[in-house]
Structures are given as C-alpha cells and as structure tokens.
Amino acid sequence: MDFKKLSVFLKEAGLPAFRLKQVHDAVYKNFAVSWDQIPSLPAPLRERLKTDFRINSLDIADTLVSKKGDAVKFCFEMKDGLRIESVLLNLLPEKWSLCVSTQAGCPVRCPFCATGKKGLKRNLSPDEITDQFLAAANYLKTTRSHKIASVIFMGMGEPFYNYESVGEAIKTMTDPDRIGLGQRHISVSTAGHVPAIRRFAKDFPQCNLAVSLHACDDTLRNDLVPLNRTYPLSQLAKALTDYIVMTKRRVFVEYVLMDGINNSRSQAARLNSWLRSVAAPKYFTINIITYNRTGGPYRAPAKDRVKVFAGILEEYGFEVTIRKSLGDDIAGACGQLAGK
Ligand code: SAH
Ligand code: SF4
C-alpha cells in the first residue's frame, strides 16, 4: 500500500488526517486487504479509494491446503502477471510461520531446486514481500483466528540478491507501529552471499541467519550451489566467523541431504571440521532437510540414513534438527516453489 500517495490524496480531497491513521492501522494491525474490510471509513470515501488505490499489490491466484491442514500454500499473481508463492507452516500448536519469496525465480540456479530452474525473472519490491505477509495474515485471521508468529525468508529467490527490498520489508515487519514482530522471529536464508552477510550483521543483528551449505568442498559446492564460484567456502567461513563475533548469535546451517551426493560419513566429518574452523559447535544449529523431489537426478536418502547422518553430527557435538517436511502434497515444501 502506497501510504505517501494516499496521504497526498487525502490532503487534496480535504479529508482529515485521522483517516490516514485509520487505514494504516486497518492494514497493519487488522490485516485488511480490501476497502470493504475497513467499515469505519465512510462508504462514499471507500468507493473513491477503490478506483485509485489497491491495498494489497498481490492477487491470490490459488490457495492450497495440505491434507493434514498444517501447510497452506498461496500462489500470488503480481501486477505484471508473474507468479510467486508463500507457504504458511504450522510447526507448533497454534504457532504459524510464514515462508516468503523475495524474487520471482532465482539467479543462483542450484540444480536441485525448482525455483532455480528458470533463473531470475525479477526482484520483488518491498511491498510485494510485505503484502505476502498481510495477505496470509488476513487468511489466518478469517479462517482460523490465528496469527503469524514468525517469518522465514526461504521461499523463492535469494534474499541477499535483493537486499534493499528485503531490508525494507524486515523494517515494516518489525516496526511496532506497523506489523511489530520481534527481530528474533525473522529468519533470512542465504545461499552464501558474503558481502550481504556482513551487511546483515550490522543492519539486523537480532534477526536469525540461515546459510544453505549442502557441501564443504568447493568442487561439489560449485555444482550444488553455483554462488560458491563467486564466494568460495574460505570466504564464507571468514564472513560467518565475523558474523558470530559481531552478533554473538548462533547460525542456522541448512544441509539438504541427497543420497550418494553429500551424505557420506566422510562428508559429515568434513562438515564438522569446516564448521569448527568457523566457530565452536555451540554457535550452530544444523538443519538437515531431506531432499524434496523436484524432477531431476537427485534422490532423498532413506529415513534411517538421514537419522544416521544426523547422529554422526550430534556425536561431533552439534545441535541437529531434521526438518519436518510439511506441505509436500501441495508442492509447498522446501525447494518445490515454482510459481506455476
Ligand atoms: N535462496 C535461499 C533461500 C530460499 S531456498 C537459500 O538457498 O538459502 C530455501 C531452502 O530450501 C534452502 O536451504 C535450499 O537449499 C532448500 N532447498 C532447495 N531445493 C530443495 C529441495 N529440492 N529439497 C529440499 N530443500 C531444498
Ligand atoms: Fe535460489 Fe535458494 Fe533455490 Fe538455490 S536453493 S536456486 S539459492 S532459491
């Protein structure tokens, strides 16, 4: 919602300033997505606003609910017709997390990820990111009277290739006068954009940082995460050490497990020594993500082999979680977002 434009409009129409505040609170506190959802405005004013202003920049093209009801995927259409997706995840009772997209497509092109397949279409604007939250919050409020407790920037795109918009969106989400989430309830996942990790440490030291590692030797990582060719593991290690020294915060390490690719005992040993070269194990939580099918040569390891890999890392002294895969029946799990 363009509040600057609305402010000018209201002034020129000779309307009192409190109308602006009314709309502002209806959007950010009550999650109104249409003018009819702001009944406190006089009907003639609402009609005038309808012709000139959109509250939410996104149209919901599709809403898919998983069989268990613990994941809801939204397919949004933007003004130019491009589509992006967001996923609501019910990880704890009544605690919902929203996974938002930051780009249409992704320039990094990891070969196992559905988003990366087609490359980058374009960056999202700050509003297009925030509006995913507002639309999903409206949905949760109207369908279940629940709220969104946390936001993860892990949908389509590499957030740190769209740093300005992501930064603006985080400010809107954490500003007490607007959405008002705590910084600690915001997590950003990067494929390892070194300069932006440094910037993020300064700008948002209370937010959570997740790094998609997947491999600890440059040859394999160059293939799995092509951004590694620009920012190899040695540079990533230095940036993470500095991040931890500066913020004193733990880093979430994501490791998508693919059978026969990165799940051997020696690769677990390599992960251990690479992480220890960055900081002590207490500074990491390793999130094991079992590969979700996206078409292509990769395979998920069997469940017990995932557990074995996680067990080895635990023995090395790390906190390890195996990420629950919610919403794979609606193609809403990690890496499956394609915006079709
Ligand atoms: N571009 C950022 C954030 C979006 S991807 C990043 O790469 O970190 C979010 C997570 O989903 C990343 O950890 C990514 O590696 C993972 N992912 C991508 N494709 C996947 C797949 N097919 N199965 C499981 N996880 C996948
Ligand atoms: Fe982009 Fe992340 Fe997918 Fe890689 S995993 S292509 S960085 S969205």
Coordinates of C-alpha atoms and ligand atoms in Angstrom, one line a residue:
M1 CA 0.0 0.0 0.0
D2 CA 1.4 3.4 -1.1
F3 CA 0.8 5.4 2.1
K4 CA 2.6 8.5 0.7
K5 CA 0.3 8.6 -2.3
L6 CA -2.7 8.0 0.0
S7 CA -1.6 10.9 2.2
V8 CA -1.4 13.3 -0.7
F9 CA -4.8 12.1 -2.0
L10 CA -6.5 12.6 1.4
K11 CA -5.0 16.1 1.8
E12 CA -6.0 17.2 -1.7
A13 CA -9.5 15.9 -1.0
G14 CA -9.6 18.0 2.1
L15 CA -10.1 14.9 4.4
P16 CA -8.9 14.9 8.0
A17 CA -5.5 13.3 8.8
F18 CA -7.0 10.7 11.1
R19 CA -8.3 8.9 8.0
L20 CA -4.7 8.0 7.1
K21 CA -4.1 6.6 10.5
Q22 CA -7.3 4.6 10.3
V23 CA -6.3 3.0 7.0
H24 CA -2.7 2.5 8.3
D25 CA -4.0 0.5 11.4
A26 CA -6.6 -1.4 9.4
V27 CA -3.9 -2.6 7.0
Y28 CA -1.1 -3.3 9.5
K29 CA -2.9 -4.3 12.7
N30 CA -6.2 -5.8 11.3
F31 CA -4.8 -7.1 8.0
A32 CA -7.5 -5.6 5.8
V33 CA -6.8 -6.5 2.2
S34 CA -9.8 -4.7 0.6
W35 CA -11.5 -1.4 1.2
D36 CA -14.7 -3.2 2.2
Q37 CA -12.8 -4.6 5.1
I38 CA -12.4 -1.1 6.5
P39 CA -16.1 -0.4 7.5
S40 CA -15.0 2.5 9.7
L41 CA -14.4 4.6 6.5
P42 CA -17.5 6.4 5.1
A43 CA -18.9 4.4 2.2
P44 CA -18.5 7.2 -0.4
L45 CA -14.8 7.6 0.5
R46 CA -14.3 3.8 0.2
E47 CA -15.8 3.9 -3.3
R48 CA -13.5 6.7 -4.3
L49 CA -10.5 4.9 -2.9
K50 CA -11.4 1.6 -4.7
T51 CA -10.8 3.2 -8.1
D52 CA -7.4 4.7 -7.3
F53 CA -5.7 2.5 -4.7
R54 CA -5.0 -1.1 -4.1
I55 CA -4.5 -2.1 -0.5
N56 CA -2.6 -5.3 -1.4
S57 CA -0.4 -5.5 -4.5
L58 CA -1.0 -9.2 -4.9
D59 CA -3.9 -11.2 -6.3
I60 CA -4.4 -14.6 -4.8
A61 CA -4.4 -16.9 -7.8
D62 CA -4.7 -20.1 -5.8
T63 CA -4.8 -21.3 -2.2
L64 CA -3.8 -24.9 -1.4
V65 CA -4.2 -26.6 2.0
S66 CA -2.3 -29.8 2.8
K67 CA -4.2 -32.9 3.7
K68 CA -3.1 -32.6 7.3
G69 CA -4.1 -28.9 7.4
D70 CA -0.6 -28.0 8.6
A71 CA 0.5 -26.2 5.5
V72 CA -1.2 -23.6 3.3
K73 CA 0.4 -22.5 0.0
F74 CA -0.6 -19.3 -1.6
C75 CA 0.1 -18.6 -5.3
F76 CA 0.1 -14.9 -5.8
E77 CA -0.1 -13.0 -9.1
M78 CA 1.7 -9.7 -9.3
K79 CA 0.8 -6.7 -11.3
D80 CA 2.8 -7.8 -14.3
G81 CA 1.3 -11.3 -14.3
L82 CA 4.4 -13.0 -12.8
R83 CA 3.6 -15.5 -10.0
I84 CA 5.2 -16.1 -6.7
E85 CA 4.4 -18.4 -3.8
S86 CA 4.4 -18.2 0.0
V87 CA 3.7 -21.1 2.5
L88 CA 2.2 -20.9 5.9
L89 CA 3.5 -23.7 8.2
N90 CA 2.0 -24.9 11.4
L91 CA 5.1 -26.1 13.2
L92 CA 3.8 -25.9 16.8
P93 CA 0.3 -25.8 18.1
E94 CA -1.3 -22.5 17.0
K95 CA 2.2 -21.2 16.0
W96 CA 2.3 -20.4 12.4
S97 CA 5.4 -19.5 10.4
L98 CA 5.2 -17.8 7.0
C99 CA 7.8 -18.6 4.4
V100 CA 8.0 -15.6 1.9
S101 CA 9.5 -15.2 -1.5
T102 CA 11.9 -12.4 -2.3
Q103 CA 12.4 -12.9 -6.1
A104 CA 10.4 -14.3 -9.0
G105 CA 12.7 -17.1 -9.9
C106 CA 16.3 -17.1 -8.6
P107 CA 19.6 -16.3 -10.3
V108 CA 21.7 -18.8 -8.3
R109 CA 20.3 -21.8 -10.1
C110 CA 21.0 -24.6 -7.7
P111 CA 20.3 -27.7 -9.8
F112 CA 18.1 -29.5 -7.1
C113 CA 15.8 -26.5 -6.6
A114 CA 12.6 -25.9 -8.5
T115 CA 12.8 -22.1 -8.1
G116 CA 16.3 -22.1 -9.6
K117 CA 15.3 -24.0 -12.7
K118 CA 14.3 -21.0 -14.8
G119 CA 16.7 -18.4 -13.5
L120 CA 15.7 -14.9 -12.3
K121 CA 12.6 -13.1 -13.6
R122 CA 12.9 -10.1 -11.4
N123 CA 13.3 -8.8 -7.8
L124 CA 10.2 -8.2 -5.7
S125 CA 9.5 -4.7 -4.3
P126 CA 9.4 -4.2 -0.5
D127 CA 5.5 -4.1 -0.8
E128 CA 5.4 -7.3 -2.8
I129 CA 7.3 -9.0 0.1
T130 CA 5.3 -7.4 2.9
D131 CA 2.0 -8.0 1.1
Q132 CA 2.6 -11.8 1.2
F133 CA 2.6 -11.4 5.0
L134 CA -0.5 -9.2 5.1
A135 CA -2.5 -11.5 2.7
A136 CA -1.5 -14.6 4.7
A137 CA -2.3 -12.9 8.0
N138 CA -5.7 -12.0 6.6
Y139 CA -6.3 -15.6 5.6
L140 CA -5.3 -17.0 9.0
K141 CA -7.4 -14.4 10.9
T142 CA -10.5 -15.0 8.8
T143 CA -10.3 -18.8 8.6
R144 CA -8.8 -19.8 12.0
S145 CA -8.5 -16.7 14.1
H146 CA -4.7 -17.4 14.3
K147 CA -1.7 -15.1 13.9
I148 CA 1.6 -15.4 12.2
A149 CA 4.3 -15.8 14.8
S150 CA 7.4 -15.8 12.7
V151 CA 8.6 -15.1 9.1
I152 CA 11.2 -17.0 7.2
F153 CA 12.8 -15.6 4.1
M154 CA 13.2 -19.0 2.5
G155 CA 10.7 -19.0 -0.3
M156 CA 11.5 -18.3 -4.0
G157 CA 14.7 -16.4 -4.6
E158 CA 18.0 -15.5 -3.0
P159 CA 17.1 -12.8 -0.4
F160 CA 20.6 -11.3 -0.4
Y161 CA 20.4 -10.6 -4.1
N162 CA 17.5 -8.3 -3.3
Y163 CA 18.9 -6.8 -0.1
E164 CA 17.3 -3.4 -0.3
S165 CA 13.7 -4.7 -0.6
V166 CA 14.3 -7.4 2.0
G167 CA 15.7 -4.9 4.4
E168 CA 12.7 -2.6 3.8
A169 CA 10.3 -5.5 4.3
I170 CA 12.0 -6.5 7.6
K171 CA 11.7 -2.9 8.8
T172 CA 8.0 -2.9 8.1
M173 CA 7.5 -6.3 9.8
T174 CA 9.5 -5.3 12.9
D175 CA 8.3 -1.7 13.3
P176 CA 6.0 -1.6 16.4
D177 CA 3.7 0.9 14.6
R178 CA 3.3 -1.4 11.6
I179 CA 3.4 -5.2 11.9
G180 CA 5.5 -5.3 15.0
L181 CA 7.2 -8.8 15.0
G182 CA 10.3 -9.1 17.1
Q183 CA 13.6 -9.3 15.1
R184 CA 14.2 -12.7 16.7
H185 CA 11.1 -14.0 14.9
I186 CA 12.5 -13.2 11.5
S187 CA 15.0 -15.6 9.7
V188 CA 16.8 -15.0 6.4
S189 CA 18.2 -17.9 4.5
T190 CA 21.1 -17.3 2.0
A191 CA 23.0 -19.5 -0.4
G192 CA 26.1 -17.7 1.0
H193 CA 26.2 -14.1 -0.3
V194 CA 29.3 -13.0 1.6
P195 CA 29.1 -9.2 1.4
A196 CA 25.4 -9.2 2.3
I197 CA 26.1 -11.5 5.3
R198 CA 28.5 -8.8 6.6
R199 CA 25.9 -6.1 6.0
F200 CA 23.1 -8.1 7.6
A201 CA 25.2 -8.5 10.8
K202 CA 25.3 -4.7 11.1
D203 CA 21.7 -3.9 10.0
F204 CA 19.8 -6.7 11.7
P205 CA 21.9 -8.2 14.4
Q206 CA 18.9 -9.6 16.2
C207 CA 17.4 -11.5 13.2
N208 CA 18.3 -15.1 12.5
L209 CA 20.7 -16.0 9.8
A210 CA 20.5 -19.4 8.0
V211 CA 23.1 -20.5 5.5
S212 CA 22.5 -23.1 2.9
L213 CA 25.7 -25.1 2.9
H214 CA 25.0 -28.6 1.5
A215 CA 28.7 -29.4 0.9
C216 CA 32.1 -28.5 2.4
D217 CA 34.4 -28.9 -0.5
D218 CA 34.5 -26.3 -3.2
T219 CA 34.2 -28.7 -6.1
L220 CA 31.0 -30.2 -5.0
R221 CA 29.6 -27.0 -3.7
N222 CA 30.4 -25.2 -7.0
D223 CA 27.9 -27.7 -8.6
L224 CA 25.3 -27.7 -5.9
V225 CA 25.3 -24.0 -5.1
P226 CA 26.8 -22.1 -8.0
L227 CA 27.1 -19.0 -5.9
N228 CA 30.1 -20.8 -4.4
R229 CA 32.0 -19.9 -7.6
T230 CA 31.7 -16.2 -6.6
Y231 CA 32.1 -16.7 -2.8
P232 CA 34.0 -19.9 -2.1
L233 CA 34.0 -21.7 1.2
S234 CA 37.1 -19.9 2.5
Q235 CA 35.4 -16.5 2.1
L236 CA 32.1 -17.8 3.5
A237 CA 33.9 -19.2 6.6
K238 CA 35.5 -15.8 7.3
A239 CA 32.2 -13.9 6.9
L240 CA 30.5 -16.4 9.3
T241 CA 33.3 -16.1 11.9
D242 CA 33.0 -12.3 11.8
Y243 CA 29.2 -12.5 11.9
I244 CA 29.3 -14.7 15.1
V245 CA 31.9 -12.4 16.7
M246 CA 29.9 -9.4 15.9
T247 CA 26.4 -10.6 16.8
K248 CA 27.2 -13.3 19.3
R249 CA 24.4 -15.2 17.7
R250 CA 24.1 -18.8 16.5
V251 CA 23.9 -19.5 12.8
F252 CA 21.5 -22.0 11.3
V253 CA 23.2 -24.2 8.8
E254 CA 20.9 -25.8 6.2
Y255 CA 22.1 -29.1 4.7
V256 CA 19.8 -30.6 2.0
L257 CA 20.6 -34.3 2.1
M258 CA 20.8 -36.0 -1.2
D259 CA 21.6 -39.7 -1.4
G260 CA 25.1 -40.6 -2.8
I261 CA 25.9 -36.9 -3.2
N262 CA 26.6 -35.3 0.2
N263 CA 25.5 -37.9 2.9
S264 CA 28.6 -40.0 3.4
R265 CA 30.4 -40.4 6.8
S266 CA 33.5 -38.6 5.4
Q267 CA 31.3 -35.7 4.3
A268 CA 29.9 -35.4 7.8
A269 CA 33.5 -35.3 9.1
R270 CA 34.2 -32.6 6.6
L271 CA 31.2 -30.6 7.8
N272 CA 32.4 -31.0 11.4
S273 CA 35.9 -29.7 10.7
W274 CA 34.7 -26.8 8.4
L275 CA 32.2 -25.6 11.0
R276 CA 34.8 -25.8 13.7
S277 CA 37.1 -23.7 11.6
V278 CA 34.4 -21.0 11.7
A279 CA 33.4 -21.2 15.4
A280 CA 32.7 -23.6 18.3
P281 CA 29.8 -26.1 17.8
K282 CA 27.6 -24.2 20.2
Y283 CA 27.3 -21.4 17.6
F284 CA 25.5 -23.7 15.1
T285 CA 22.2 -25.4 14.7
I286 CA 22.4 -27.8 11.8
N287 CA 19.1 -28.2 10.0
I288 CA 19.0 -31.4 7.9
I289 CA 16.5 -31.1 5.1
T290 CA 15.7 -34.3 3.3
Y291 CA 15.7 -33.6 -0.4
N292 CA 12.2 -33.0 -1.8
R293 CA 11.6 -34.2 -5.3
T294 CA 11.7 -31.5 -8.0
G295 CA 12.3 -33.8 -11.0
G296 CA 16.0 -34.5 -11.9
P297 CA 18.7 -36.9 -10.9
Y298 CA 18.7 -36.4 -7.2
R299 CA 17.2 -38.8 -4.6
A300 CA 16.3 -38.5 -1.0
P301 CA 18.2 -40.9 1.3
A302 CA 16.1 -43.4 3.2
K303 CA 14.8 -42.2 6.6
D304 CA 17.2 -44.3 8.6
R305 CA 20.2 -43.0 6.7
V306 CA 19.1 -39.4 7.4
K307 CA 19.0 -40.3 11.1
V308 CA 22.5 -41.9 10.9
F309 CA 23.9 -38.7 9.3
A310 CA 22.2 -36.5 11.9
G311 CA 23.5 -38.9 14.7
I312 CA 27.1 -38.5 13.5
L313 CA 26.9 -34.7 13.7
E314 CA 25.4 -34.9 17.1
E315 CA 28.3 -37.1 18.2
Y316 CA 30.6 -34.3 17.0
G317 CA 28.8 -32.0 19.4
F318 CA 26.3 -30.1 17.2
E319 CA 22.7 -29.4 17.8
V320 CA 20.9 -31.0 14.9
T321 CA 17.3 -30.9 13.7
I322 CA 15.7 -32.9 10.9
R323 CA 13.3 -30.5 9.3
K324 CA 9.7 -31.7 9.1
S325 CA 8.6 -31.7 5.5
L326 CA 5.2 -30.0 5.6
G327 CA 3.2 -29.5 2.5
D328 CA 4.9 -31.8 0.1
D329 CA 1.5 -32.9 -1.1
I330 CA 0.8 -29.3 -2.3
A331 CA 4.3 -28.8 -3.7
G332 CA 4.9 -26.4 -0.8
A333 CA 7.9 -28.0 0.8
C334 CA 11.5 -26.6 0.6
G335 CA 12.7 -26.1 -2.9
Q336 CA 9.4 -27.0 -4.6
L337 CA 8.1 -23.5 -5.1
A338 CA 8.0 -22.8 -8.8
G339 CA 5.2 -20.1 -9.1
K340 CA 3.3 -22.1 -11.8
Ligands
SAH1 N1 17.9 -18.9 -1.7 C1 17.9 -19.1 -0.3 C2 16.6 -19.2 0.3 C3 15.5 -20.0 -0.4 S1 15.8 -21.7 -0.6 C4 18.8 -20.3 0.0 O1 19.1 -21.1 -0.9 O2 19.1 -20.4 1.2 C5 15.3 -22.3 1.0 C6 16.0 -23.7 1.3 O3 15.4 -24.7 0.6 C7 17.5 -23.7 1.1 O4 18.2 -24.2 2.1 C8 17.5 -24.6 -0.1 O5 18.8 -25.2 -0.3 C9 16.4 -25.6 0.2 N2 16.0 -26.4 -1.0 C10 16.1 -26.0 -2.3 N3 15.6 -27.1 -3.1 C11 15.3 -28.1 -2.2 C12 14.8 -29.4 -2.4 N4 14.5 -29.8 -3.6 N5 14.6 -30.2 -1.3 C13 14.9 -29.7 -0.1 N6 15.3 -28.5 0.1 C14 15.6 -27.6 -0.9
SF4_2 FE1 18.0 -20.0 -5.4 FE2 17.9 -20.9 -2.9 FE3 16.8 -22.3 -4.9 FE4 19.5 -22.1 -4.8 S1 18.1 -23.1 -3.3 S2 18.2 -21.8 -6.6 S3 19.7 -20.0 -4.0 S4 16.1 -20.3 -4.1

